[in-house]
PDB file of C-alpha atoms in Angstrom:
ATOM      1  CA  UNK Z   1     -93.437-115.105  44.663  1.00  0.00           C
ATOM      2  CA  UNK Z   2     -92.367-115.053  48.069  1.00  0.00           C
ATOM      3  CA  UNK Z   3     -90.665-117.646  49.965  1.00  0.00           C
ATOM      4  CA  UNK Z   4     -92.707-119.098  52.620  1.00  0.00           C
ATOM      5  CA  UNK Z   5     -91.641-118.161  56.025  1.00  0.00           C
ATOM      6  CA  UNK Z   6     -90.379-119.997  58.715  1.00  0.00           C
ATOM      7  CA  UNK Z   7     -88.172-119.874  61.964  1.00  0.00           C
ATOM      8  CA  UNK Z   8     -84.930-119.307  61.619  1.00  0.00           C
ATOM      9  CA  UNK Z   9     -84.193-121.791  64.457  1.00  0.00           C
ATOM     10  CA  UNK Z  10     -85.908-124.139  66.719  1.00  0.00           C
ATOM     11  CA  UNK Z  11     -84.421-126.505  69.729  1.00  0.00           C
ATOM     12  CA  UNK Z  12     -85.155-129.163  72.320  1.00  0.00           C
ATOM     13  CA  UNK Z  13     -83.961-131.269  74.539  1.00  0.00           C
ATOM     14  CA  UNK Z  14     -83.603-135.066  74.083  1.00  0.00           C
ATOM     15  CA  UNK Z  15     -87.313-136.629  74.185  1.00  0.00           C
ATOM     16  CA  UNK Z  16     -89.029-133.501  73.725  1.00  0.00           C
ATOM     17  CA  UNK Z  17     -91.635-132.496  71.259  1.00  0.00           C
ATOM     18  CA  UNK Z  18     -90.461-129.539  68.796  1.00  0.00           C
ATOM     19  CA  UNK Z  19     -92.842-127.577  66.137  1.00  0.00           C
ATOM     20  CA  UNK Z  20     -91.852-126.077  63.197  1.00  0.00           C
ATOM     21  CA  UNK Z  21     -94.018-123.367  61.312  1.00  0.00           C
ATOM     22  CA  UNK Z  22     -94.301-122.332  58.027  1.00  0.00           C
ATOM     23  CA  UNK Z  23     -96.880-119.514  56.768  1.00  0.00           C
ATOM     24  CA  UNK Z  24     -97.759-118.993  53.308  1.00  0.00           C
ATOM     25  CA  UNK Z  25    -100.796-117.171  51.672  1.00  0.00           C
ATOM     26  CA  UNK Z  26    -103.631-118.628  50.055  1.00  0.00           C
ATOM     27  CA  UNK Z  27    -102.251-118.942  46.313  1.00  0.00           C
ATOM     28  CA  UNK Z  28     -99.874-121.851  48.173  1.00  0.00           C
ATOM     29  CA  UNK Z  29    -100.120-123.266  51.345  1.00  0.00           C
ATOM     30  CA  UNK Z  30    -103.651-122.171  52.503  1.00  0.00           C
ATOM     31  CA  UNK Z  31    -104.835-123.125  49.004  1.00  0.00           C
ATOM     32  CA  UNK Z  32    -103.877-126.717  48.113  1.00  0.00           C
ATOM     33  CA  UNK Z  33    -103.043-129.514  50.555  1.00  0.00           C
ATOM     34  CA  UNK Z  34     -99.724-130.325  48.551  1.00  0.00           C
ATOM     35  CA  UNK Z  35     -97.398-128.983  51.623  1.00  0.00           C
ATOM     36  CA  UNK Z  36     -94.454-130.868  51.934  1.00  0.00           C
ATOM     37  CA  UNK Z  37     -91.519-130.907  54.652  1.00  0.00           C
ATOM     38  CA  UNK Z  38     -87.896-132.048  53.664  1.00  0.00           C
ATOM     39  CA  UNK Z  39     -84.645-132.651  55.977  1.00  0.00           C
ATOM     40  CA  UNK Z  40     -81.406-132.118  55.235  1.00  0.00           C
ATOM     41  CA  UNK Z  41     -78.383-133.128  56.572  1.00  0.00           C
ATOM     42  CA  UNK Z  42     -74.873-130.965  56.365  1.00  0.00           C
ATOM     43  CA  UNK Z  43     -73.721-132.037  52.943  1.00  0.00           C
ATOM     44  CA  UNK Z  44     -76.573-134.366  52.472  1.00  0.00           C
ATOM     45  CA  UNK Z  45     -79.317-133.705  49.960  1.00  0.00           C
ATOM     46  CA  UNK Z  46     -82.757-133.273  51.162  1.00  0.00           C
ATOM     47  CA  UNK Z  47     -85.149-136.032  52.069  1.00  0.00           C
ATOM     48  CA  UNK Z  48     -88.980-136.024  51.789  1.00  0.00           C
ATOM     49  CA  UNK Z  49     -90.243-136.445  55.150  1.00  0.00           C
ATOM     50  CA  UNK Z  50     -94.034-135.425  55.043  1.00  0.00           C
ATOM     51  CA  UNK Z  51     -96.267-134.570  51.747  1.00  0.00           C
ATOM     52  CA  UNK Z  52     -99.621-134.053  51.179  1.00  0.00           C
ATOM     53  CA  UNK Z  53     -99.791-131.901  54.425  1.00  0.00           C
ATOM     54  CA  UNK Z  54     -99.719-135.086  57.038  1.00  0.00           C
ATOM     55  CA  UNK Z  55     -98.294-138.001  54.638  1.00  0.00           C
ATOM     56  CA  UNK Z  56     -95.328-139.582  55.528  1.00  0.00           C
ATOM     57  CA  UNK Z  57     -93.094-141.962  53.273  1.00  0.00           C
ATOM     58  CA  UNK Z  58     -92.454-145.188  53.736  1.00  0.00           C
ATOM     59  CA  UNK Z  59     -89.576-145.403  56.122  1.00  0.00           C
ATOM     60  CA  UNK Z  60     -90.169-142.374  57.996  1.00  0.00           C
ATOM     61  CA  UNK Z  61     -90.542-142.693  61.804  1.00  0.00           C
ATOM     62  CA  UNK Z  62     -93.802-141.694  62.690  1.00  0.00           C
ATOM     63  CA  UNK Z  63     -92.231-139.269  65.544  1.00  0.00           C
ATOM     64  CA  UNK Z  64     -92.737-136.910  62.334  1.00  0.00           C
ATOM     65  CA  UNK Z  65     -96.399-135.390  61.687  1.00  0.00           C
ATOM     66  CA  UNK Z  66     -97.504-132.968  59.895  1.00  0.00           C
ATOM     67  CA  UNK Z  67    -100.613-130.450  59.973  1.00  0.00           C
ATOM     68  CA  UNK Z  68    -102.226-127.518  58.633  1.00  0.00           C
ATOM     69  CA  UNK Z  69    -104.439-124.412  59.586  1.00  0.00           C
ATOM     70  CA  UNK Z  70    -105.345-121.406  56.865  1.00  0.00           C
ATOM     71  CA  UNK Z  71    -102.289-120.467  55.718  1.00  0.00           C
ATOM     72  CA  UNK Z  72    -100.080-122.197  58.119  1.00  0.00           C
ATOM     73  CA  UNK Z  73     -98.742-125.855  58.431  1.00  0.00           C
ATOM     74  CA  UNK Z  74     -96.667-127.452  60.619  1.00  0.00           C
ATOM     75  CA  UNK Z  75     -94.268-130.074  61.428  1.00  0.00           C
ATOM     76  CA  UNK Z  76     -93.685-131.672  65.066  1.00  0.00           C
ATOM     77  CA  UNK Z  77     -91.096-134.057  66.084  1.00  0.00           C
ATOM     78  CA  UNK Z  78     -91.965-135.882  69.052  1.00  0.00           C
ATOM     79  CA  UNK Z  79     -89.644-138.065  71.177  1.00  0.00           C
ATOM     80  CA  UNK Z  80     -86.718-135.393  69.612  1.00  0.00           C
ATOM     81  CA  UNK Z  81     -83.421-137.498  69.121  1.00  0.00           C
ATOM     82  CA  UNK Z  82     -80.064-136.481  68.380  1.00  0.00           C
ATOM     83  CA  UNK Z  83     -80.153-137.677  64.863  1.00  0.00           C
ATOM     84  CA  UNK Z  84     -83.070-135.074  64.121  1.00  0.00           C
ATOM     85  CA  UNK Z  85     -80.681-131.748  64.303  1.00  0.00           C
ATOM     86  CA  UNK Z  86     -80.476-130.910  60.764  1.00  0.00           C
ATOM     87  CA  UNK Z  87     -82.576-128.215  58.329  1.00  0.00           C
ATOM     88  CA  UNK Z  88     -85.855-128.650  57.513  1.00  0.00           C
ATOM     89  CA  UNK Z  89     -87.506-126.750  54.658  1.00  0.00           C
ATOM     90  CA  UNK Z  90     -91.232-126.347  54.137  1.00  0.00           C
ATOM     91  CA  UNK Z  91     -92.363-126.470  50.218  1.00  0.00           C
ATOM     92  CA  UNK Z  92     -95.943-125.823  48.587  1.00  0.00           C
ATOM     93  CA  UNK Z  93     -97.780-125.825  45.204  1.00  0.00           C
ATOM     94  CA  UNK Z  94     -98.371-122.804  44.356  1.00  0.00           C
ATOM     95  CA  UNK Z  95    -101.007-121.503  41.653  1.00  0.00           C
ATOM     96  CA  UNK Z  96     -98.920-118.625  41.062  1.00  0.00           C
ATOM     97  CA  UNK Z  97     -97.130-118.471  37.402  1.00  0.00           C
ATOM     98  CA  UNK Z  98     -94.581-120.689  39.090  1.00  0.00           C
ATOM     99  CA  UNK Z  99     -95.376-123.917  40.325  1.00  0.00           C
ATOM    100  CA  UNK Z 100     -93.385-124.726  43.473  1.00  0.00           C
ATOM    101  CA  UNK Z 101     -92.133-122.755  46.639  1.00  0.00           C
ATOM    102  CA  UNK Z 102     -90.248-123.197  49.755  1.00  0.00           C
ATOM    103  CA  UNK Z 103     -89.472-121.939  52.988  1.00  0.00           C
ATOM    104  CA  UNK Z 104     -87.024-120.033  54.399  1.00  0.00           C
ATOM    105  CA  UNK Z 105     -85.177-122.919  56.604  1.00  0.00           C
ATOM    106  CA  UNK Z 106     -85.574-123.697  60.044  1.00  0.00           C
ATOM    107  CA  UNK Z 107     -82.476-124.992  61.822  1.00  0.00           C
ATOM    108  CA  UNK Z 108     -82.723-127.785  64.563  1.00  0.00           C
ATOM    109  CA  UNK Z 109     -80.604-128.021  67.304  1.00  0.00           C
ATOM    110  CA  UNK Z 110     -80.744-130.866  70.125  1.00  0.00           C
ATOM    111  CA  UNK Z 111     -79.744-129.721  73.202  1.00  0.00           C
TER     112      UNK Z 111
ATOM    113  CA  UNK O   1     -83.323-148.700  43.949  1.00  0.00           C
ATOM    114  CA  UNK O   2     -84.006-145.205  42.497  1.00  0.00           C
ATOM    115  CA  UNK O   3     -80.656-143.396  41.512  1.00  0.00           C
ATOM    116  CA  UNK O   4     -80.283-139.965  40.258  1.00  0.00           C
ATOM    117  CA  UNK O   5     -77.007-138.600  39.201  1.00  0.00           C
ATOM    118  CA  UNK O   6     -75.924-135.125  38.190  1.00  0.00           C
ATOM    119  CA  UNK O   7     -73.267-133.961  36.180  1.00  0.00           C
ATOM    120  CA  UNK O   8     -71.566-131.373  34.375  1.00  0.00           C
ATOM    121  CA  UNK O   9     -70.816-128.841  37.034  1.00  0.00           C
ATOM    122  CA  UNK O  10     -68.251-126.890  37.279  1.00  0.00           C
ATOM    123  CA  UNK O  11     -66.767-123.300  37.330  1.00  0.00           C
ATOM    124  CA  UNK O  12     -68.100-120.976  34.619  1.00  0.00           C
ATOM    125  CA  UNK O  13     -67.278-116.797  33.886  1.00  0.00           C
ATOM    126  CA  UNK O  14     -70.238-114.576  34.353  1.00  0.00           C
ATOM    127  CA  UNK O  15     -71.824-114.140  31.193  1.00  0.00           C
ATOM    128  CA  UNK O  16     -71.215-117.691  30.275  1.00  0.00           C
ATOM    129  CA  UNK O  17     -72.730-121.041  29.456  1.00  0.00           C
ATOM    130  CA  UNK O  18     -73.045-124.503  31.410  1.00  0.00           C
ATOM    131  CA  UNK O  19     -75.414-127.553  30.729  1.00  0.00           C
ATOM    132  CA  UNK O  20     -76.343-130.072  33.683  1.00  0.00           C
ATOM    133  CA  UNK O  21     -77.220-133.303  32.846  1.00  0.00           C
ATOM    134  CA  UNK O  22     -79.221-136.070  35.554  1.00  0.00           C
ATOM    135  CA  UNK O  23     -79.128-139.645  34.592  1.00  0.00           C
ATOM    136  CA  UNK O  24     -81.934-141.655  36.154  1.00  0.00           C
ATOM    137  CA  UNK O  25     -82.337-145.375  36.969  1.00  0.00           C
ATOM    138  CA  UNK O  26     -84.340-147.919  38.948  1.00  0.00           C
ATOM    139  CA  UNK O  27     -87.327-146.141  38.075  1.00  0.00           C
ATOM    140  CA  UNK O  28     -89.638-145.844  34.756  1.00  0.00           C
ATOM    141  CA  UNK O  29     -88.291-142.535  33.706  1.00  0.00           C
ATOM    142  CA  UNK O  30     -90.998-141.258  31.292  1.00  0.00           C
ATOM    143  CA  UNK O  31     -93.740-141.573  33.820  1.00  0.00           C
ATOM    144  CA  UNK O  32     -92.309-139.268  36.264  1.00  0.00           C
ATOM    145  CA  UNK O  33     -92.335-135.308  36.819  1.00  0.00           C
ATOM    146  CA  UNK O  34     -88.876-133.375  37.545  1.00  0.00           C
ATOM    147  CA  UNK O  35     -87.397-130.975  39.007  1.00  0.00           C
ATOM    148  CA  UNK O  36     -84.157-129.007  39.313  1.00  0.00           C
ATOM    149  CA  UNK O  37     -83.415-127.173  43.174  1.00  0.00           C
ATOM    150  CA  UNK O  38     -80.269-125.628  43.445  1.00  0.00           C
ATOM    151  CA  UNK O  39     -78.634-124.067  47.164  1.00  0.00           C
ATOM    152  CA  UNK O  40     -76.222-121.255  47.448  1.00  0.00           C
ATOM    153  CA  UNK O  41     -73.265-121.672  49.602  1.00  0.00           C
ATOM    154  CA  UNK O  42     -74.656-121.358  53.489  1.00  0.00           C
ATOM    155  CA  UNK O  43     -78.331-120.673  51.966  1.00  0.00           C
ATOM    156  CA  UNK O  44     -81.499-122.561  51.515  1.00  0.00           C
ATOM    157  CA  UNK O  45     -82.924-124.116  49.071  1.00  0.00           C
ATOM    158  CA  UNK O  46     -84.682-122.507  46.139  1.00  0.00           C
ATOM    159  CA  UNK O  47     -86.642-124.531  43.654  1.00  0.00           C
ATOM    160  CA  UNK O  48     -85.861-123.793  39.866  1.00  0.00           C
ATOM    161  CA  UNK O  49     -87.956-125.602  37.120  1.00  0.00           C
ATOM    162  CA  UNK O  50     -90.064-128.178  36.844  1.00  0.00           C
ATOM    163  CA  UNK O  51     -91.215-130.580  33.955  1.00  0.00           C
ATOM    164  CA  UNK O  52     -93.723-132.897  33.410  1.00  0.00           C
ATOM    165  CA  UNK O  53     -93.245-136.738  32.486  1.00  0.00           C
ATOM    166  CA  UNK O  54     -93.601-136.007  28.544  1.00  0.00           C
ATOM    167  CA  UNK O  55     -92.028-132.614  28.780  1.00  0.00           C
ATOM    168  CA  UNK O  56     -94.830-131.080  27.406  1.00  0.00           C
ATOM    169  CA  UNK O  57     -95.178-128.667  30.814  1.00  0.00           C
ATOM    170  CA  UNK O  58     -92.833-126.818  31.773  1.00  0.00           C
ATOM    171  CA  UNK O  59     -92.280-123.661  35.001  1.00  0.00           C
ATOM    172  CA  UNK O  60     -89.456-121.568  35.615  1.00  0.00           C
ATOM    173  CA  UNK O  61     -88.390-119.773  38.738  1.00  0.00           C
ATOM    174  CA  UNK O  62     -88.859-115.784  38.059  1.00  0.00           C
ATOM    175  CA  UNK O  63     -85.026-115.792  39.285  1.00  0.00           C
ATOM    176  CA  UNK O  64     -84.110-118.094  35.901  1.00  0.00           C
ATOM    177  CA  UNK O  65     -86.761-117.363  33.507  1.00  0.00           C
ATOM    178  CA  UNK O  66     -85.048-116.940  29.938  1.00  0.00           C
ATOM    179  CA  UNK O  67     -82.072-118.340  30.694  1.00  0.00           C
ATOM    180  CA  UNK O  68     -82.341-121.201  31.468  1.00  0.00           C
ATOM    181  CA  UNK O  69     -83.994-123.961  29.787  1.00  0.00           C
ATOM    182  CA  UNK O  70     -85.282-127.717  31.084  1.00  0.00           C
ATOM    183  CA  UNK O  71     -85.505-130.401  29.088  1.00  0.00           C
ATOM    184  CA  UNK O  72     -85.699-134.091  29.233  1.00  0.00           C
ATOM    185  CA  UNK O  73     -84.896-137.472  26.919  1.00  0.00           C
ATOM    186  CA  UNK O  74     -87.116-139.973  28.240  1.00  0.00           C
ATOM    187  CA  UNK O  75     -84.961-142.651  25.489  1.00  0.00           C
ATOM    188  CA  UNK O  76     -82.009-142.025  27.273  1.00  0.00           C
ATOM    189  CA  UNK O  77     -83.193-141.221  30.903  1.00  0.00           C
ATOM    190  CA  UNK O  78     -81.971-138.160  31.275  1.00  0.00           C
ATOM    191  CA  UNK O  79     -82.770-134.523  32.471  1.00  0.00           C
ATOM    192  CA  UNK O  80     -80.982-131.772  31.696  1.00  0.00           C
ATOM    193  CA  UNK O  81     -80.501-127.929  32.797  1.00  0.00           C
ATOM    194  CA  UNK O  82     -79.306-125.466  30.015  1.00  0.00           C
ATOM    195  CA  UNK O  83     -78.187-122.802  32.011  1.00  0.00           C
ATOM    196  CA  UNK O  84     -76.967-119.236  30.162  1.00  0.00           C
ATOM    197  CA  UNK O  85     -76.350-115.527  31.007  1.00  0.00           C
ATOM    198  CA  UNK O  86     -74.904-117.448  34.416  1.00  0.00           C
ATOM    199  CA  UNK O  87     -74.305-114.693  37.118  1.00  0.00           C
ATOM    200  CA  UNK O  88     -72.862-114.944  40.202  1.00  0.00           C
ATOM    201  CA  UNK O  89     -76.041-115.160  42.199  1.00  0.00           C
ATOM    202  CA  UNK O  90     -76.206-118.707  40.225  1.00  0.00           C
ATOM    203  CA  UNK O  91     -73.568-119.933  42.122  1.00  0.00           C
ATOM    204  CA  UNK O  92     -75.115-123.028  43.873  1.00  0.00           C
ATOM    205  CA  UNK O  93     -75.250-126.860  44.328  1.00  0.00           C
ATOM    206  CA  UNK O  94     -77.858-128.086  41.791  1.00  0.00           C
ATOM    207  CA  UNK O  95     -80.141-131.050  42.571  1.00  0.00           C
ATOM    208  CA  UNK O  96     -82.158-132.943  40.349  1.00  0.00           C
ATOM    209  CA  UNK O  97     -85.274-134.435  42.499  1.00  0.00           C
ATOM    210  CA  UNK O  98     -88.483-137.139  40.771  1.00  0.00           C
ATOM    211  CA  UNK O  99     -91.788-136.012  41.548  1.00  0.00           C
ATOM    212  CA  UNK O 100     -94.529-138.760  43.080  1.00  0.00           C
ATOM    213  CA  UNK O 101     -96.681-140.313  40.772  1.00  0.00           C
ATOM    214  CA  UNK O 102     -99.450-140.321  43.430  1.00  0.00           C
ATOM    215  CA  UNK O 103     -99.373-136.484  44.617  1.00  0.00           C
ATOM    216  CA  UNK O 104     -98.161-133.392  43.772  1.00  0.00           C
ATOM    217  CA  UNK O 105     -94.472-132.951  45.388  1.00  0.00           C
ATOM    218  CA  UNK O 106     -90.969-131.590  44.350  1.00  0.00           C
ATOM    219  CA  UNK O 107     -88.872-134.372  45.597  1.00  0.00           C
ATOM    220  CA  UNK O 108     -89.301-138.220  47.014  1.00  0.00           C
ATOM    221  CA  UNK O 109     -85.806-138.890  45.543  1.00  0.00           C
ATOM    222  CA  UNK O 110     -83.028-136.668  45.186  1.00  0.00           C
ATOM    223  CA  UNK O 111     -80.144-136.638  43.814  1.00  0.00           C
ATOM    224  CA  UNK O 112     -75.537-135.652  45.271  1.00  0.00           C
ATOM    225  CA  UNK O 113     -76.093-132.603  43.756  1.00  0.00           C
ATOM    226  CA  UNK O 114     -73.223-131.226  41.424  1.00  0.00           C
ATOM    227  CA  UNK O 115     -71.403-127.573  42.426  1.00  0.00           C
ATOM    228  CA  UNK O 116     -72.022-124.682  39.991  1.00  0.00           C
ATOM    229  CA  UNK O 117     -69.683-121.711  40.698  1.00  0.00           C
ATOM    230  CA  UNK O 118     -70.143-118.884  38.539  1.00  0.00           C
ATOM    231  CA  UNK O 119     -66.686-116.570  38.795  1.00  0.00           C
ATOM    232  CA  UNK O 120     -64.091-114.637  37.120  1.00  0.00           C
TER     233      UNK O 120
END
């Protein structure tokens, strides 16, 4: 199983929108709506910030959103703040004999 | 408030033995799905096994399949990682993470992490 791939690196300036992919196959991503994105801080474990494709959990700004097409979600950041430069990871169920996968990482930089 | 806290990290030889433990509170234990995600140094993160509230499931990463073993005590709390055979690959921060009751997800708490370093 293969992780799902994703930009190394994505940036913006201060009020801008950003998008993040991340392209799976159709044993994960493009099979299940059960893609979730997580951000992580240097030193800081992860933190759920979208499931269920286009979820978000309580306390979340709603600057995040989430989407998917085929085998392909994404995650947008509108209104991009300074805070928001961290890593974000894409995971998916997978039907595969494992049961979860994630991205490779996409590093955010605010310009 | 939902805690999770790992232990029993540490530096290990290659070829040797190390068992994590994660001690849950603030939440009904036995009702939720876990997982264990571990990160090498400067990498991402790679998930590693998962089981189900009454421990009856249970998937392995193809990267730790037979040798390492999940397991849970729902009287005490607790999740645990038996990790053997450790290699140097292994080497990694190792998270413990609750599932959602309500969807089908890896983490909506996490835990420090605790630092495995596998090294002669």
């Amino acid at each position: 199983q293969s992780a799902l791939t994703q930009p190394a690196s994505v940036s913006g300036s201060p009020g801008q929108s950003i998008t993040i992919s991340c392209t799976g196959t159709s044993s994960d991503v493009g099979g299940y709506n059960y893609v979730s994105w997580y951000q992580q801080h240097p030193g800081k474990a992860p933190k759920l910030m979208i499931y269920d494709v286009s979820n978000r959990p309580s306390g979340v700004s709603n600057r995040f959103s989430g989407s998917k097409s085929g085998n392909t979600a994404s995650l947008t950041i509108s209104g991009l703040q300074a805070e928001d430069e961290a890593d974000y990871y894409c995971s998916s169920y997978t039907s595969s004999s494992i049961r979860y996968v994630f991205g490779t990482g996409t590093k955010v930089t605010v310009l | 408030e939902v805690q999770l806290v790992e232990s029993g990290g540490g530096l290990v030889q290659p070829g040797g033995s190390l068992r994590l433990s994660c001690a849950a509170s603030g939440f009904t234990f036995s009702s939720y799905e876990m997982n264990w995600v571990r990160q090498a140094p400067g990498k991402g993160l790679e998930w590693v096994s998962y089981i189900s509230s009454s421990g009856s499931t249970i998937y392995y990463a193809d990267s730790v399949k037979g040798r390492f073993t999940i397991s849970r005590d729902n009287a005490k709390n607790s999740l645990y990682l038996q990790m053997n055979s450790l290699r140097a690959e292994d080497t990694a921060v190792y998270y413990c993470a609750r599932g959602e009751m309500t969807t089908v997800v890896i983490g909506g708490y996490w835990g420090q992490g605790t630092l495995v370093t596998v090294s002669s």
